[in-house]
XYZ file of N, CA, C and O in Angstrom:
432
model
N 0.827 -1.164 -0.019
C 0.019 -0.006 0.011
C 0.894 1.232 -0.016
O 1.739 1.402 0.856
N 0.699 2.099 -0.948
C 1.453 3.332 -1.049
C 0.600 4.462 -0.470
O -0.537 4.655 -0.910
N 1.116 5.164 0.514
C 0.381 6.265 1.122
C 0.986 7.602 0.672
O 1.626 8.259 1.463
N 0.766 8.000 -0.563
C 1.322 9.268 -1.046
C 0.284 9.881 -1.943
O -0.691 9.283 -2.306
N 0.595 11.080 -2.361
C -0.325 11.790 -3.258
C -0.395 11.165 -4.639
O -1.304 11.426 -5.389
N 0.639 10.365 -4.975
C 0.659 9.735 -6.298
C -0.514 8.772 -6.440
O -1.046 8.613 -7.549
N -0.935 8.136 -5.384
C -2.072 7.222 -5.499
C -3.379 7.985 -5.792
O -4.197 7.545 -6.579
N -3.517 9.156 -5.181
C -4.746 9.928 -5.377
C -4.813 10.586 -6.752
O -5.893 10.638 -7.336
N -3.708 11.086 -7.278
C -3.788 11.842 -8.485
C -3.146 11.088 -9.665
O -3.196 11.610 -10.763
N -2.513 9.956 -9.495
C -1.877 9.267 -10.548
C -0.511 9.844 -10.895
O -0.329 11.060 -10.822
N 0.429 9.047 -11.196
C 1.741 9.557 -11.556
C 2.677 9.447 -10.360
O 2.342 8.885 -9.330
N 3.830 10.072 -10.516
C 4.811 10.033 -9.426
C 4.572 11.158 -8.438
O 3.795 12.085 -8.686
N 5.252 11.095 -7.336
C 5.134 12.119 -6.292
C 5.603 13.434 -6.814
O 5.028 14.500 -6.543
N 6.713 13.457 -7.613
C 7.241 14.680 -8.192
C 6.223 15.357 -9.088
O 6.020 16.578 -9.095
N 5.461 14.565 -9.864
C 4.468 15.118 -10.732
C 3.277 15.759 -9.939
O 2.781 16.809 -10.286
N 2.931 15.095 -8.852
C 1.898 15.661 -7.967
C 2.329 16.925 -7.336
O 1.540 17.860 -7.174
N 3.615 17.039 -6.930
C 4.095 18.238 -6.335
C 4.135 19.350 -7.308
O 3.954 20.531 -6.946
N 4.343 19.072 -8.607
C 4.288 20.144 -9.584
C 2.859 20.686 -9.747
O 2.636 21.869 -9.962
N 1.867 19.766 -9.704
C 0.500 20.190 -9.904
C -0.058 20.879 -8.637
O -0.789 21.808 -8.760
N 0.340 20.454 -7.464
C -0.104 21.059 -6.209
C 1.118 21.700 -5.540
O 1.994 20.978 -5.034
N 1.223 22.990 -5.534
C 2.407 23.629 -4.951
C 2.361 23.572 -3.407
O 2.147 24.576 -2.717
N 2.601 22.396 -2.884
C 2.567 22.258 -1.419
C 3.818 22.791 -0.734
O 3.874 22.972 0.461
N 4.857 23.047 -1.540
C 6.107 23.602 -0.978
C 6.215 25.080 -1.198
O 7.255 25.674 -1.000
N 5.181 25.726 -1.675
C 5.230 27.133 -1.993
C 5.159 28.055 -0.794
O 4.804 27.652 0.282
N 5.419 29.346 -1.042
C 5.411 30.337 0.008
C 4.018 30.504 0.529
O 3.829 30.655 1.776
N 3.008 30.503 -0.319
C 1.622 30.699 0.145
C 1.159 29.586 1.058
O 0.451 29.860 2.034
N 1.580 28.354 0.825
C 1.219 27.266 1.704
C 1.848 27.426 3.025
O 1.241 27.214 4.098
N 3.130 27.874 3.072
C 3.789 28.071 4.365
C 3.115 29.182 5.133
O 2.928 29.086 6.368
N 2.724 30.264 4.509
C 2.034 31.345 5.149
C 0.727 30.839 5.719
O 0.360 31.157 6.854
N 0.000 30.079 4.926
C -1.251 29.514 5.385
C -1.105 28.636 6.599
O -1.857 28.750 7.614
N -0.082 27.750 6.622
C 0.163 26.873 7.739
C 0.486 27.684 8.976
O 0.010 27.397 10.102
N 1.351 28.701 8.857
C 1.757 29.504 10.001
C 0.544 30.280 10.518
O 0.316 30.346 11.733
N -0.254 30.867 9.642
C -1.418 31.609 10.135
C -2.486 30.677 10.751
O -3.145 31.036 11.741
N -2.627 29.478 10.210
C -3.543 28.532 10.798
C -3.082 28.108 12.165
O -3.904 28.055 13.105
N -1.796 27.814 12.318
C -1.271 27.431 13.626
C -1.399 28.597 14.627
O -1.760 28.381 15.779
N -1.142 29.792 14.180
C -1.323 30.955 15.032
C -2.782 31.120 15.456
O -3.020 31.370 16.682
N -3.711 30.966 14.575
C -5.145 31.057 14.915
C -5.547 29.981 15.890
O -6.291 30.239 16.826
N -5.046 28.751 15.702
C -5.410 27.650 16.619
C -4.850 27.980 17.970
O -5.531 27.780 19.028
N -3.614 28.459 18.039
C -2.989 28.794 19.356
C -3.763 29.917 20.078
O -3.994 29.844 21.270
N -4.119 30.915 19.362
C -4.870 32.056 19.928
C -6.257 31.545 20.470
O -6.700 31.912 21.527
N -6.904 30.697 19.697
C -8.163 30.105 20.105
C -8.000 29.263 21.367
O -8.864 29.315 22.290
N -6.937 28.478 21.416
C -6.689 27.656 22.584
C -6.383 28.475 23.806
O -6.932 28.195 24.922
N -5.604 29.542 23.692
C -5.360 30.448 24.761
C -6.599 31.129 25.241
O -6.818 31.259 26.457
N -7.469 31.537 24.313
C -8.737 32.127 24.683
C -9.608 31.152 25.480
O -10.271 31.558 26.428
N -9.656 29.930 25.010
C -10.436 28.894 25.689
C -9.928 28.657 27.099
O -10.723 28.631 28.081
N -8.648 28.546 27.274
C -8.103 28.325 28.613
C -8.273 29.547 29.513
O -8.540 29.398 30.696
N -8.176 30.768 28.922
C -8.419 31.972 29.723
C -9.870 31.981 30.232
O -10.129 32.399 31.352
N -10.797 31.602 29.379
C -12.190 31.555 29.726
C -12.412 30.602 30.908
O -13.101 30.972 31.886
N -11.836 29.402 30.816
C -11.960 28.469 31.880
C -11.371 28.967 33.207
O -11.976 28.788 34.292
N -10.229 29.605 33.091
C -9.564 30.146 34.289
C -10.437 31.244 34.915
O -10.602 31.280 36.162
N -10.959 32.120 34.127
C -11.790 33.203 34.690
C -13.103 32.692 35.287
O -13.570 33.212 36.331
N -13.649 31.666 34.720
C -14.873 31.038 35.329
C -14.512 30.456 36.669
O -15.296 30.600 37.624
N -13.338 29.824 36.799
C -12.988 29.287 38.075
C -12.735 30.343 39.111
O -13.107 30.210 40.301
N -12.097 31.458 38.715
C -11.912 32.576 39.638
C -13.273 33.148 40.089
O -13.485 33.492 41.265
N -14.207 33.256 39.177
C -15.524 33.732 39.516
C -16.201 32.821 40.508
O -16.848 33.270 41.429
N -16.089 31.507 40.280
C -16.697 30.531 41.187
C -16.100 30.559 42.601
O -16.832 30.541 43.560
N -14.782 30.672 42.677
C -14.120 30.759 43.962
C -14.507 32.040 44.675
O -14.795 32.078 45.862
N -14.504 33.169 43.931
C -14.866 34.446 44.555
C -16.292 34.499 45.013
O -16.606 35.177 46.040
N -17.182 33.813 44.363
C -18.571 33.838 44.715
C -18.998 32.696 45.608
O -20.186 32.535 45.930
N -18.061 31.821 45.977
C -18.363 30.667 46.829
C -19.460 29.757 46.227
O -20.399 29.400 46.896
N -19.351 29.517 44.927
C -20.334 28.672 44.242
C -19.594 27.626 43.411
O -18.357 27.663 43.275
N -20.302 26.722 42.849
C -19.795 25.799 41.902
C -20.265 26.133 40.495
O -21.227 26.936 40.356
N -19.674 25.593 39.485
C -20.089 25.880 38.094
C -21.525 25.348 37.874
O -22.284 26.035 37.175
N -21.892 24.240 38.448
C -23.215 23.716 38.290
C -24.234 24.647 38.908
O -25.299 24.908 38.321
N -23.968 25.242 40.042
C -24.869 26.197 40.682
C -25.015 27.424 39.805
O -26.117 27.966 39.739
N -23.947 27.861 39.172
C -24.058 29.003 38.290
C -24.953 28.712 37.085
O -25.764 29.524 36.669
N -24.760 27.520 36.500
C -25.557 27.147 35.340
C -27.041 27.002 35.681
O -27.907 27.232 34.875
N -27.352 26.562 36.917
C -28.763 26.421 37.374
C -29.332 27.741 37.819
O -30.496 27.814 38.136
N -28.496 28.780 37.970
C -29.001 30.079 38.369
C -29.077 30.284 39.864
O -29.719 31.250 40.314
N -28.474 29.390 40.632
C -28.516 29.526 42.088
C -27.461 30.509 42.547
O -26.396 30.631 41.995
N -27.794 31.217 43.598
C -26.828 32.153 44.239
C -26.374 31.551 45.562
O -27.105 30.851 46.224
N -25.159 31.883 45.945
C -24.646 31.391 47.227
C -25.241 32.174 48.357
O -25.421 33.398 48.301
N -25.640 31.461 49.390
C -26.232 32.099 50.562
C -25.134 32.598 51.496
O -25.447 33.363 52.445
N -23.893 32.185 51.287
C -22.815 32.632 52.135
C -22.254 33.949 51.619
O -21.652 34.020 50.541
N -22.432 35.023 52.366
C -21.991 36.365 51.915
C -20.809 36.802 52.757
O -20.851 37.837 53.414
N -19.726 36.041 52.717
C -18.584 36.375 53.563
C -17.599 37.331 52.799
O -16.734 37.894 53.425
N -17.716 37.514 51.537
C -16.865 38.407 50.765
C -15.877 37.628 49.888
O -15.501 36.502 50.190
N -15.532 38.255 48.808
C -14.665 37.605 47.818
C -13.299 37.285 48.382
O -12.749 36.181 48.215
N -12.689 38.269 49.048
C -11.321 38.057 49.595
C -11.314 36.891 50.618
O -10.398 36.092 50.675
N -12.337 36.870 51.453
C -12.416 35.802 52.443
C -12.563 34.420 51.766
O -11.951 33.426 52.200
N -13.312 34.355 50.696
C -13.463 33.103 49.947
C -12.133 32.667 49.329
O -11.757 31.498 49.377
N -11.355 33.626 48.798
C -10.064 33.289 48.231
C -9.126 32.787 49.302
O -8.336 31.880 49.080
N -9.153 33.416 50.481
C -8.276 33.017 51.574
C -8.685 31.616 52.125
O -7.829 30.876 52.559
N -9.989 31.315 52.066
C -10.390 29.979 52.480
C -9.887 28.896 51.535
O -9.512 27.824 51.918
N -9.854 29.214 50.248
C -9.404 28.221 49.267
C -7.917 28.155 49.114
O -7.282 27.097 49.110
N -7.223 29.314 49.020
C -5.780 29.356 48.737
C -4.896 29.566 49.906
O -3.689 29.437 49.830
N -5.455 29.899 51.058
C -4.646 30.088 52.248
C -4.526 31.592 52.578
O -4.779 32.433 51.757
N -4.099 31.881 53.810
C -4.059 33.300 54.234
C -2.893 34.086 53.693
O -2.928 35.318 53.666
N -1.826 33.414 53.248
C -0.633 34.144 52.771
C -0.762 34.400 51.274
O -0.471 33.509 50.463
N -1.153 35.592 50.878
C -1.473 35.938 49.518
C -0.317 35.698 48.530
O -0.572 35.226 47.432
N 0.939 36.036 48.842
C 2.006 35.872 47.840
C 2.213 34.372 47.417
O 2.747 34.126 46.358
N 1.800 33.433 48.226
C 1.948 32.051 47.862
C 0.817 31.515 47.000
O 0.863 30.333 46.573
N -0.138 32.336 46.634
C -1.223 31.867 45.817
C -0.815 31.452 44.446
O -1.425 30.550 43.848
N 0.205 32.060 43.881
C 0.640 31.713 42.498
C 1.563 30.518 42.473
O 1.882 30.003 41.401
N 2.008 30.062 43.653
C 2.959 28.918 43.714
C 2.125 27.682 44.063
O 1.457 27.652 45.140
N 2.108 26.661 43.282
C 1.302 25.492 43.561
C 1.951 24.533 44.589
O 2.441 23.461 44.249
N 1.969 24.964 45.798
C 2.497 24.146 46.875
C 1.745 24.425 48.147
O 0.938 25.383 48.199
N 1.949 23.614 49.142
C 1.273 23.838 50.417
C 2.321 24.201 51.488
O 3.501 23.840 51.385
N 1.847 24.915 52.489
C 2.753 25.224 53.627
C 2.795 24.061 54.564
O 1.822 23.342 54.689
N 3.904 23.848 55.220
C 3.964 22.717 56.175
C 3.000 22.895 57.351
O 2.931 23.990 57.907
N 2.268 21.870 57.607
C 1.337 21.877 58.766
C 1.995 21.279 59.974
O 2.814 20.366 59.857
N 1.707 21.776 61.181
C 2.261 21.152 62.361
C 1.806 19.703 62.523
O 0.680 19.378 62.251
N 2.729 18.856 62.938
C 2.443 17.460 63.134
C 1.686 17.294 64.444
O 2.151 17.763 65.489
N 0.601 16.600 64.417
C -0.198 16.347 65.667
C 0.011 14.903 65.998
O 0.042 14.007 65.163
N 0.103 14.666 67.316
C 0.234 13.267 67.727
C -1.061 12.483 67.554
O -2.143 13.048 67.517
N -0.931 11.162 67.362
C -2.019 10.304 67.068
C -2.344 9.442 68.270
O -2.887 8.379 68.157
N -1.962 9.857 69.454
C -2.189 9.083 70.663
C -3.660 9.024 71.001
O -4.360 10.036 70.900
N -4.118 7.867 71.503
C -5.534 7.764 71.875
C -5.885 8.484 73.168
O -5.160 8.845 73.975
């Protein structure tokens, strides 16, 4: 089984490349612009998900509750909600780690 353009159009691969300018400047520009567009779309999609999560944490709700139109009954404030989720030390919020907790004895 030959998996090349020659099977689709008949003739050799070189003849197919002459008929279809796949190595031309226009094709390269198209591929670069297409890749750029896909990357921008993906970044936009991830940004949207990130902002929805920030909105949920700030409002003390879940995404399902937002879609159902429910409001949170807990009105403690956005900053308090962020501190409940991420911890009280604000500069460590961007670092994905936890602070060491004191070890408690397990004696009965």
